[in-house]
Amino acid sequence: MTSSNEYGSSSWELIVAIDHQCGGEQKESILQVSGDLHIGGVMLKLVEQIRVSQDWSDYALWWEQKQCWLLKTHWTLDKYGVQADAKLLFTVQHKMLRLRLPSMKTVRLNVSFSSVVFKVVGDICRTLGIRRSEELSLLRPSEDVKKKKRKDKDKEPVIEDILNLNNSPVSLGLPASPGFYSKTMTPIYDPVSGTPVSSAVAWFGDSPLAKQSWNNLAFSPSNCTPESLAKMYQPRTLVDKAKLNAGWLDSSRSLMEQGIQEDDQLLLRFKYYSFFDLNAKYDAVRINQLYEQARWAILLEEIDCTEEETFIFAALQYHISKLTLSSGSQVFTTEAETDEVEAALSNLEVTLEGGKAENILEDITDIPKLADNLKLFRSKKLALKAFKQYWFVFKDTSISYFKNKEAEHGEPIEKLNLRGCEIVPDVSVSGRKYGIKLLIPVADGMNEVHLRCDNENQYARWMAACVLASKGKTMADSSYHPEVHNILSFLKMKSRTAAPQDVSDVESMDMKPECFISPRYAKKYKSKQLATRILEAHQNIAHMSLVEAKLRFVQAWQSLPEFGLSYYIVRFKGSKKDDLLGISYNRLIRIDTATGDPITTWRFSNMKQWNVNWEIRQVAIEFDQNVSIAFACLSADCKVVHEYIGGYIFLSTRSKDQNETLDEDLFHKLTGGWE
């Protein structure tokens, strides 16, 4: 095993383990090699020695001690640093992996364990029929979730229903369907229903088994029992939520390099809350999985919402479940509903800052303003909540308020600049409360200001203006009116308009109401009370089509204050205590761990540069106006946080006039850091 010459000019023995997939148990082969032999030559020697006639094209060498693949076949053993003590494994690059989808369905498919995760996710999404794979990634299950599962498994065995997709084109190393990433996205139509067929259906084919696979991905009947829901892990605090985000895989390294073994289970999730270019004709699976991720986030209380909102979400789930069961394998939507669906998609994209504003010349010629009587209250310790009426004027991205309307042309009592502030709705439709909480950044933290509107129309106009202003946009922006419309739609869903006799027949609800609500609320009310509340809320959304209901659910999820925030426990430079860092699609928020209150917000639009000091594992970020921050990440590797920030910057570079080919080099440049 040792070299016969100190300088390696003569040959030496190299032991290579042969993967058991070559037949039987894992075997070892001893090769006589020299340091100037290239990797391709090593593999050729191996195959000649094994003497088994088969396709070896997927095999490569894995270096156990260094946890890396030797994929550059023209490199020599010397260049890689391989010596006689190296433990090499000759194994296939594609192996089986179990993936738990957002719908909680487990699929099993063949993926590359040697490609970087960014590319693997792209291949997985092509197999599943999900466009825009850059929005998703792979997540290790949280240790707390694993503990909960192990505890429950001791009580009763769980038989997992697994969908095997190991014969898909991508799993077999074939290209995905040719029109899948086409620029024009010309739809293929179903000859029976006349509706566009997803590209996933196009490759799944016409067999009953293939259509069943498609239905499993695009439609998800709610089959979770209240008992199984109650057993699932629910984060109780922001610190618990931070633990859920610790397991994101590094997109610039392979699965094997990160300790993932064949047939391990990972979670496929939407990682970046920036959903771009949703298309009802092509995105049946994508929209369903997005809805499912939102649904489980609500059910398991991974995101906070009010009781009123909880019953809206429950009613939408009930409606979607009914339509899913009644429609069976009907593809997605009919032509008559297309306009409504496209309007919903358009609103969702604008709200999520997915699209570019149109009519730019029209936008900048006339910036509208709002002027009205509103009530104001400034948060002070130990002070009672006493609201006082003033005359408010909203212009550009600022709110000014005056003693009365007549004083408008003089100096305001105060002018509030909303750029970069946090906007929190404070609404109870049943209680006729329409409040807006503003958390405005100042040098030493956040100033809290409460506004109170008189009615829902006034609230929708002012709330939409505040949301846009926080992003640095004015009411002239093309997204203002869709934002007003979205807010009014959500308020309408919350209004309890049904007369008691309309929902008195709760026995007609053929599903357990506890299936649509978090265990905490399920304990609070009797089953009949839950059914009544859900059926009341259902009156407002009963007219919706399946796809519209799913999109409305996603919009309602998106309107929650916590939406899109991924938490990490960090220690800021110079601080003596731990804080939470919230990462969103457009900002970073420093949050007090004890109270959950935002301390400071930093917008990505003001960021100049960011990097990692790998020696001390510290992320450093510079912003405009000489603002700089640095922190160590305690709940996850700092690379995870660095990649999150770079990933959002990468997603902001997308535009609709591009084709769907991703600039992978740019992604790695923005997310990789310098290790």
XYZ file of C-alpha atoms in Angstrom:
675
model
C 0.000 0.000 0.000
C 2.932 2.345 0.360
C 4.875 3.919 -2.443
C 8.134 2.163 -3.301
C 9.755 5.549 -3.902
C 9.684 8.567 -1.608
C 8.946 10.924 -4.505
C 6.194 8.772 -6.075
C 7.991 8.208 -9.407
C 7.199 4.485 -9.284
C 3.861 2.753 -8.784
C 1.980 2.077 -5.576
C -1.137 0.227 -4.511
C -4.504 2.002 -4.372
C -7.482 0.249 -2.789
C -10.876 1.090 -4.339
C -14.189 -0.209 -2.963
C -16.708 -1.207 -5.636
C -20.341 -0.247 -4.989
C -22.646 -3.187 -4.219
C -24.805 -2.160 -7.215
C -22.219 -3.927 -9.374
C -23.787 -7.099 -7.964
C -23.805 -8.589 -4.459
C -21.891 -7.106 -1.540
C -19.411 -4.234 -1.733
C -16.065 -5.531 -3.039
C -12.554 -4.133 -3.018
C -10.101 -3.892 -5.876
C -6.334 -3.263 -5.544
C -4.858 -1.221 -8.392
C -1.196 -0.601 -9.195
C -1.043 3.140 -9.976
C 1.336 6.100 -10.106
C 0.747 9.725 -9.194
C 0.718 10.884 -12.820
C -2.185 8.569 -13.743
C -5.352 10.558 -14.494
C -8.742 9.703 -12.908
C -10.115 8.444 -16.221
C -7.209 5.978 -16.373
C -7.949 4.766 -12.820
C -11.571 4.057 -13.751
C -10.493 2.261 -16.942
C -8.139 0.007 -14.923
C -10.989 -0.694 -12.470
C -13.485 -1.708 -15.143
C -10.896 -3.970 -16.809
C -10.214 -5.654 -13.448
C -13.912 -6.065 -12.517
C -14.615 -7.875 -15.812
C -18.371 -7.301 -15.726
C -20.026 -6.288 -18.982
C -22.406 -3.412 -18.206
C -22.939 0.333 -18.764
C -20.383 2.115 -16.554
C -21.154 5.646 -17.778
C -22.886 6.712 -14.523
C -20.024 5.522 -12.282
C -17.483 7.861 -10.692
C -14.942 7.879 -7.860
C -15.859 9.173 -4.404
C -13.105 10.067 -1.903
C -14.389 9.087 1.521
C -11.946 10.982 3.773
C -12.236 14.264 1.864
C -15.992 13.820 1.246
C -15.670 14.833 -2.394
C -16.200 13.450 -5.907
C -13.245 13.038 -8.292
C -15.195 14.172 -11.374
C -12.383 15.865 -13.341
C -11.280 12.758 -15.210
C -8.319 14.568 -16.850
C -6.817 15.470 -13.441
C -4.067 13.193 -12.128
C -3.977 11.509 -8.733
C -1.158 13.895 -7.758
C -3.217 16.949 -8.713
C -6.126 15.748 -6.548
C -3.674 14.837 -3.755
C -4.719 11.172 -3.728
C -2.123 8.961 -2.043
C -1.918 5.335 -0.944
C -3.926 5.922 2.257
C -6.953 7.268 0.328
C -10.252 5.391 0.626
C -11.990 5.593 -2.741
C -15.423 4.256 -3.674
C -16.417 3.450 -7.266
C -20.162 4.134 -7.267
C -23.089 5.330 -9.374
C -23.741 9.065 -9.391
C -27.544 8.685 -9.642
C -29.229 7.140 -6.599
C -32.738 6.924 -5.160
C -33.928 9.754 -2.901
C -37.194 10.113 -0.997
C -38.707 13.584 -1.120
C -41.511 14.843 1.105
C -43.393 17.414 -1.009
C -45.163 20.490 0.416
C -48.395 18.443 0.123
C -46.813 15.939 2.566
C -46.849 13.326 -0.227
C -43.598 11.343 -0.451
C -42.135 10.701 -3.902
C -39.191 8.446 -4.625
C -36.991 9.251 -7.600
C -33.528 8.817 -9.031
C -31.337 11.942 -8.719
C -27.703 12.880 -9.151
C -25.724 12.653 -5.917
C -22.697 14.236 -7.639
C -24.257 17.412 -9.116
C -24.617 20.572 -7.019
C -27.979 20.836 -5.226
C -29.042 23.828 -7.355
C -28.927 21.606 -10.455
C -30.483 18.621 -8.663
C -33.493 20.726 -7.620
C -33.866 21.828 -11.255
C -33.930 18.185 -12.369
C -36.415 17.235 -9.620
C -38.737 20.099 -10.577
C -38.631 19.094 -14.251
C -39.625 15.575 -13.201
C -42.523 16.882 -11.083
C -43.713 19.492 -13.600
C -42.778 22.546 -11.485
C -41.414 25.560 -13.344
C -39.132 28.162 -11.718
C -37.106 25.641 -9.732
C -34.886 28.454 -8.391
C -37.660 29.249 -5.867
C -37.347 25.817 -4.239
C -34.643 23.903 -2.417
C -34.034 20.844 -0.249
C -34.349 20.894 3.513
C -33.274 18.372 6.132
C -36.154 17.598 8.541
C -35.761 19.435 11.860
C -34.455 17.369 14.796
C -37.575 18.365 16.775
C -39.798 16.987 13.991
C -37.756 13.761 13.922
C -38.069 13.371 17.724
C -41.844 13.864 17.509
C -42.085 11.258 14.718
C -39.964 8.724 16.636
C -42.126 9.190 19.725
C -45.322 8.592 17.730
C -43.847 5.613 15.851
C -43.316 3.883 19.198
C -47.074 4.086 19.758
C -48.247 2.797 16.381
C -46.543 1.843 13.098
C -46.983 4.284 10.187
C -47.262 2.904 6.649
C -46.042 5.595 4.265
C -47.709 5.970 0.888
C -44.844 6.568 -1.568
C -45.235 7.642 -5.185
C -42.443 6.084 -7.261
C -41.293 8.315 -10.116
C -38.038 6.497 -10.848
C -39.060 5.918 -14.496
C -39.508 9.589 -15.348
C -37.423 10.962 -18.261
C -35.166 12.991 -15.955
C -34.615 10.038 -13.598
C -33.601 7.939 -16.581
C -31.125 10.589 -17.719
C -33.354 11.739 -20.615
C -34.301 15.361 -21.366
C -37.588 16.696 -20.026
C -40.424 17.376 -22.479
C -39.172 19.863 -25.104
C -41.870 22.501 -24.617
C -41.446 22.613 -20.862
C -39.126 25.607 -20.760
C -40.099 27.071 -24.141
C -40.271 30.839 -24.348
C -43.689 30.916 -25.998
C -45.175 28.201 -23.754
C -47.579 26.974 -26.452
C -50.110 24.793 -24.622
C -50.934 21.200 -25.561
C -54.724 20.713 -25.360
C -56.603 17.762 -23.916
C -58.683 16.295 -26.785
C -61.585 15.427 -24.452
C -61.991 18.469 -22.202
C -60.354 20.992 -24.541
C -58.337 22.436 -21.656
C -54.560 22.963 -21.737
C -52.564 19.986 -20.529
C -49.599 20.562 -18.248
C -46.258 19.515 -19.664
C -46.083 17.092 -16.733
C -49.161 15.312 -18.123
C -47.558 15.369 -21.571
C -44.674 13.192 -20.403
C -46.617 11.175 -17.826
C -48.636 9.878 -20.799
C -52.128 8.433 -21.131
C -51.915 5.313 -18.989
C -54.162 5.177 -15.879
C -51.063 4.871 -13.661
C -49.472 7.923 -15.297
C -52.621 10.032 -14.853
C -52.795 8.931 -11.230
C -49.224 10.208 -10.725
C -50.218 13.555 -12.249
C -53.314 13.807 -10.024
C -51.251 13.049 -6.926
C -49.097 16.110 -7.636
C -51.683 18.580 -8.985
C -54.563 17.724 -6.628
C -54.323 16.890 -2.939
C -57.489 15.671 -1.205
C -57.389 16.612 2.476
C -57.010 13.197 4.086
C -55.306 14.245 7.304
C -57.295 13.210 10.374
C -57.591 15.553 13.374
C -55.754 12.910 15.420
C -52.749 12.768 13.069
C -52.729 16.578 12.815
C -52.562 16.871 16.607
C -49.528 14.533 16.658
C -47.510 16.630 14.190
C -44.768 18.938 15.430
C -45.833 22.569 15.894
C -43.327 25.327 16.667
C -44.434 27.247 19.762
C -41.971 30.155 19.711
C -39.921 32.156 17.228
C -36.879 30.208 18.428
C -38.691 26.962 17.473
C -39.417 28.467 14.054
C -35.733 29.346 13.666
C -34.833 25.674 14.170
C -37.039 24.706 11.197
C -34.825 26.802 8.882
C -31.516 25.343 10.029
C -31.485 22.412 7.634
C -31.394 24.034 4.177
C -28.805 22.274 2.031
C -25.922 24.193 0.469
C -26.922 24.784 -3.176
C -23.308 24.864 -4.367
C -22.375 21.387 -3.069
C -23.613 17.899 -3.942
C -25.888 15.673 -1.839
C -23.057 13.210 -1.024
C -20.784 16.065 0.065
C -23.439 17.037 2.621
C -23.808 13.576 4.123
C -26.999 12.574 2.294
C -27.150 8.815 1.693
C -29.128 6.739 -0.777
C -32.868 6.549 0.077
C -32.621 9.276 2.731
C -35.657 11.529 3.064
C -35.467 15.283 2.426
C -38.145 17.964 2.221
C -38.727 19.787 -1.075
C -39.996 23.274 -0.185
C -40.464 26.731 -1.641
C -37.502 28.419 0.024
C -37.746 31.886 -1.520
C -41.079 33.670 -1.144
C -40.891 35.366 -4.519
C -43.262 33.502 -6.839
C -42.617 34.560 -10.414
C -44.517 34.095 -13.659
C -47.307 31.842 -12.353
C -49.312 30.476 -15.284
C -52.592 28.598 -14.793
C -52.101 26.670 -18.052
C -48.738 25.234 -17.028
C -48.486 25.483 -13.263
C -51.132 23.084 -11.951
C -48.550 21.227 -9.858
C -46.659 24.363 -8.851
C -49.793 26.231 -7.703
C -51.094 23.173 -5.831
C -47.789 22.607 -4.016
C -47.603 26.330 -3.200
C -51.130 26.178 -1.768
C -50.188 23.062 0.214
C -47.110 24.726 1.717
C -49.274 27.678 2.769
C -51.985 25.335 4.131
C -49.605 23.374 6.352
C -47.924 26.579 7.558
C -51.367 27.726 8.789
C -52.449 24.357 10.238
C -49.192 23.817 12.151
C -49.038 27.488 13.200
C -45.665 28.059 11.578
C -47.114 31.512 10.834
C -49.374 33.518 13.141
C -52.878 34.597 12.178
C -55.945 35.882 14.023
C -58.954 33.710 14.878
C -60.997 35.519 12.220
C -58.329 34.728 9.602
C -58.076 31.124 10.825
C -61.707 30.493 9.869
C -61.231 32.111 6.444
C -58.351 29.724 5.779
C -60.471 26.824 7.083
C -63.374 27.750 4.769
C -61.057 27.967 1.749
C -59.561 24.552 2.588
C -63.057 23.066 2.957
C -64.101 24.562 -0.398
C -60.933 23.321 -2.147
C -61.351 19.838 -0.650
C -64.979 19.660 -1.851
C -64.031 20.771 -5.378
C -61.026 18.402 -5.495
C -63.176 15.413 -4.522
C -65.972 16.323 -6.941
C -63.737 17.201 -9.903
C -61.673 13.998 -9.708
C -59.118 14.115 -12.507
C -60.547 17.201 -14.227
C -57.650 19.350 -15.365
C -57.425 22.599 -13.486
C -59.811 25.177 -14.952
C -62.260 25.883 -17.760
C -62.064 28.610 -20.374
C -64.955 30.483 -18.728
C -62.882 30.872 -15.563
C -59.615 31.774 -17.271
C -60.055 35.573 -17.061
C -60.815 35.435 -13.342
C -57.865 33.130 -12.697
C -55.469 35.263 -14.736
C -56.611 38.367 -12.844
C -55.933 36.567 -9.558
C -52.513 35.475 -10.812
C -51.728 38.999 -11.964
C -52.701 40.430 -8.576
C -50.656 37.807 -6.749
C -47.559 38.543 -8.832
C -47.853 42.313 -8.441
C -48.290 41.918 -4.697
C -45.190 39.749 -4.512
C -43.188 42.234 -6.581
C -42.852 39.644 -9.329
C -43.620 41.810 -12.330
C -42.239 45.051 -13.686
C -44.466 48.123 -13.621
C -45.996 49.041 -16.973
C -47.020 52.483 -18.286
C -43.990 54.068 -16.654
C -44.500 57.461 -18.331
C -48.085 57.562 -17.100
C -46.921 56.626 -13.593
C -44.443 59.447 -13.160
C -46.506 62.308 -14.615
C -49.058 62.400 -11.808
C -48.411 61.027 -8.313
C -51.783 60.848 -6.551
C -52.336 61.684 -2.907
C -54.731 60.582 -0.193
C -56.272 63.057 2.251
C -58.762 62.146 4.979
C -59.633 62.213 8.659
C -57.961 59.317 10.514
C -57.365 58.590 14.181
C -53.804 58.326 15.552
C -52.257 56.827 18.650
C -48.542 56.780 19.540
C -47.425 53.770 21.566
C -46.002 54.712 24.953
C -45.231 52.544 27.960
C -48.016 52.431 30.561
C -50.183 54.750 28.415
C -53.826 53.966 27.670
C -54.724 53.508 24.012
C -56.410 56.872 23.360
C -56.894 57.655 19.663
C -57.136 61.281 18.543
C -58.458 62.472 15.173
C -56.250 64.449 12.769
C -56.277 65.428 9.094
C -53.881 63.113 7.236
C -52.239 63.604 3.840
C -50.406 60.756 2.074
C -48.046 61.979 -0.664
C -45.119 60.142 -2.313
C -43.913 57.738 0.427
C -44.726 59.959 3.438
C -47.689 60.662 5.706
C -48.164 64.157 7.178
C -50.850 65.001 9.693
C -52.425 68.303 10.727
C -54.799 69.542 13.428
C -57.612 69.819 10.849
C -58.241 70.124 7.094
C -57.873 73.907 7.140
C -54.327 73.600 8.503
C -53.167 71.412 5.582
C -51.287 74.205 3.780
C -49.230 75.061 6.845
C -46.549 73.075 8.664
C -47.637 69.535 9.654
C -47.596 68.383 13.275
C -45.355 65.546 12.075
C -44.227 63.981 8.826
C -43.667 60.211 8.818
C -41.399 58.734 6.132
C -42.614 55.169 5.547
C -39.778 53.959 3.317
C -38.303 50.862 5.014
C -40.908 50.676 7.786
C -42.855 47.590 8.876
C -46.618 47.591 8.212
C -48.817 45.397 10.422
C -52.598 45.087 9.890
C -54.697 45.398 13.043
C -58.139 44.388 11.797
C -61.271 42.768 13.167
C -64.053 42.882 10.583
C -66.627 41.532 13.042
C -65.555 44.180 15.569
C -65.472 46.912 12.860
C -61.849 47.693 13.712
C -59.653 48.762 10.789
C -56.227 49.602 12.173
C -52.746 49.967 10.692
C -49.665 49.622 12.900
C -46.562 51.394 11.571
C -43.116 50.473 12.904
C -40.877 53.255 11.642
C -37.064 52.832 11.781
C -35.190 55.418 13.854
C -31.594 55.557 15.033
C -32.187 53.532 18.209
C -34.886 51.116 17.033
C -38.489 51.463 15.871
C -41.170 54.072 16.567
C -44.644 52.564 16.871
C -47.568 54.523 15.416
C -51.172 53.296 15.187
C -53.680 54.598 12.631
C -57.403 53.820 12.764
C -59.679 54.024 9.711
C -63.470 54.390 9.707
C -64.409 51.706 7.189
C -62.986 48.993 4.963
C -62.776 51.135 1.796
C -60.763 53.820 3.558
C -58.606 51.128 5.192
C -57.884 49.388 1.875
C -56.708 52.645 0.197
C -54.479 53.720 3.101
C -53.141 50.241 3.843
C -52.186 49.708 0.176
C -50.443 53.111 0.113
C -48.512 52.235 3.307
C -47.425 48.825 1.957
C -46.129 50.361 -1.278
C -44.421 53.248 0.533
C -42.567 50.798 2.783
C -41.060 49.345 -0.425
C -40.170 52.807 -1.733
C -43.102 52.951 -4.188
C -45.823 55.577 -4.584
C -49.536 55.259 -5.379
C -48.647 55.999 -9.026
C -47.151 52.509 -9.230
C -49.208 50.053 -11.298
C -49.453 47.673 -8.323
C -51.460 50.148 -6.160
C -54.963 49.371 -7.458
C -54.451 45.561 -7.472
C -53.201 45.890 -3.875
C -56.373 47.806 -2.884
C -58.455 45.129 -4.624
C -56.617 42.309 -2.794
C -57.153 43.936 0.601
C -60.878 44.471 -0.077
C -61.233 40.847 -1.290
C -59.645 39.552 1.898
C -61.869 41.790 4.068
C -64.937 40.586 2.176
C -63.973 36.975 2.889
C -63.748 37.853 6.589
C -67.204 39.434 6.798
C -69.805 37.186 8.427
C -72.734 37.939 6.102
C -74.507 34.595 6.360
C -77.782 34.515 8.246
C -77.904 31.879 10.997
C -80.505 29.804 9.089
C -78.153 29.597 6.076
C -75.634 27.551 8.021
C -77.903 25.848 10.549
C -77.586 22.493 8.784
C -74.071 21.755 9.976
C -74.766 18.049 9.526
C -74.440 18.664 5.776
C -70.702 19.264 6.263
C -69.429 15.872 5.153
C -65.878 16.374 6.468
C -64.558 16.794 9.982
C -64.126 20.546 10.625
C -61.080 19.790 12.818
C -59.206 18.780 9.625
C -59.140 22.422 8.489
C -58.052 24.168 11.650
C -55.016 24.145 13.939
C -55.240 21.830 16.986
C -55.216 24.875 19.294
C -58.501 26.197 17.867
C -59.912 22.682 17.543
C -59.579 22.338 21.339
C -61.194 25.725 21.933
C -64.520 24.948 20.228
C -66.919 22.017 19.938
C -67.106 20.316 16.560
C -70.553 21.787 15.808
C -69.335 25.317 16.609
C -66.329 24.864 14.304
C -68.563 23.620 11.486
C -70.896 26.598 11.915
C -68.046 29.128 11.786
C -66.463 27.434 8.742
C -69.782 27.263 6.860
C -70.446 30.927 7.698
C -67.118 31.935 6.187
C -67.701 29.563 3.262
C -70.717 31.643 2.127
C -68.326 34.361 0.902
C -66.161 32.067 -1.217
C -68.548 29.331 -2.383
C -68.595 30.762 -5.943
C -64.832 30.339 -6.495
C -63.300 27.833 -8.910
C -60.678 25.396 -7.657
C -57.665 27.295 -8.975
C -59.028 30.674 -7.868
C -59.638 29.363 -4.350
C -56.052 28.074 -4.166
C -54.710 31.419 -5.351
C -56.926 33.313 -2.891
C -55.553 31.110 -0.112
C -51.986 31.966 -1.169
C -52.910 35.691 -1.347
C -54.424 35.571 2.134
C -51.279 33.797 3.419
C -49.165 36.466 1.736
C -51.105 39.238 3.486
C -50.190 37.953 6.984
C -47.574 40.089 8.798
C -45.189 37.138 9.233
C -45.415 35.986 5.603
C -42.100 35.202 3.933
C -40.026 35.604 7.101
C -37.403 32.920 7.742
C -35.914 33.160 11.228
C -32.375 32.529 12.466
C -30.848 32.922 15.927
C -27.856 35.275 15.625
C -25.450 37.252 17.818
C -24.800 40.746 16.451
C -21.279 42.111 16.714
C -20.944 44.076 19.954
C -24.113 42.590 21.472
C -24.142 40.518 24.664
C -27.386 38.673 23.927
C -28.877 36.585 21.129
C -31.374 38.098 18.704
C -33.516 36.739 15.924
C -32.827 37.677 12.325
C -35.823 37.562 9.995
C -34.949 37.220 6.291
C -37.633 38.223 3.803
C -37.713 38.691 0.020
C -36.897 42.395 0.329
C -35.412 43.026 3.785
C -33.662 41.827 6.940
C -35.273 42.399 10.340
C -33.586 42.289 13.736
C -36.131 40.939 16.219
C -36.132 40.827 20.004
C -36.091 37.130 20.990
C -38.081 37.689 24.203
C -40.898 39.894 22.865
C -40.909 39.135 19.123
C -40.882 42.881 18.406
C -38.892 44.222 15.418
C -35.879 46.287 16.490
C -34.438 47.418 13.138
C -35.147 46.801 9.453
C -32.620 46.887 6.604
C -33.833 46.816 2.975
C -31.991 44.844 0.292
C -32.446 47.845 -2.016
C -30.063 49.812 0.262
C -27.458 47.028 0.441
C -24.045 47.701 -1.108
C -22.207 44.439 -0.392
C -22.202 41.377 1.830
C -19.661 38.676 2.575
C -18.589 36.081 5.112
C -15.478 36.013 7.266
C -15.037 32.233 7.151
C -12.424 32.164 9.935
C -14.813 33.508 12.561
C -17.991 32.433 10.675
C -19.391 35.955 10.634
C -21.683 37.562 8.024
C -20.892 41.238 7.323
C -23.230 43.552 5.345
C -22.779 47.161 4.231
C -25.714 49.451 3.443
C -26.070 52.991 2.118
C -25.330 55.957 4.407
C -22.371 54.173 6.048
C -24.568 51.639 7.852
C -22.864 48.289 8.416
C -23.811 45.222 10.457
C -22.084 41.946 11.314
C -23.421 38.867 13.052
C -22.606 35.240 13.796
C -25.343 32.711 13.102
C -26.057 30.370 16.033
C -28.983 28.226 14.827
C -27.472 27.287 11.437
C -24.244 27.553 9.462
C -23.541 31.123 8.349
C -23.424 29.835 4.744
C -27.192 29.141 4.988
C -27.920 32.790 5.845
C -25.449 34.076 3.261
C -27.106 31.953 0.563
C -30.586 33.162 1.579
C -29.595 36.798 1.106
C -27.747 36.161 -2.170
C -30.627 33.997 -3.417
C -33.150 36.811 -2.983
C -30.815 39.232 -4.783
C -30.524 36.668 -7.603
C -34.310 36.296 -7.875
C -34.729 40.069 -8.125
C -32.734 39.992 -11.400
C -35.400 37.917 -13.198
C -37.620 39.565 -15.803
C -40.438 38.365 -18.024
C -38.660 39.253 -21.254
C -36.008 36.627 -20.466
C -36.524 33.027 -21.434
C -36.568 30.596 -18.528
C -32.900 29.648 -18.763
C -31.226 30.471 -15.478
C -27.824 32.090 -15.082
C -26.471 29.419 -12.739
C -23.031 31.064 -12.587
C -24.594 34.295 -11.321
C -26.520 32.361 -8.655
C -23.325 30.732 -7.346
C -21.456 34.047 -7.515
C -24.128 35.761 -5.378
C -24.656 32.910 -2.908
C -21.295 31.138 -2.649
C -19.140 33.537 -0.643
C -15.393 32.949 -0.546
C -14.542 29.894 1.494
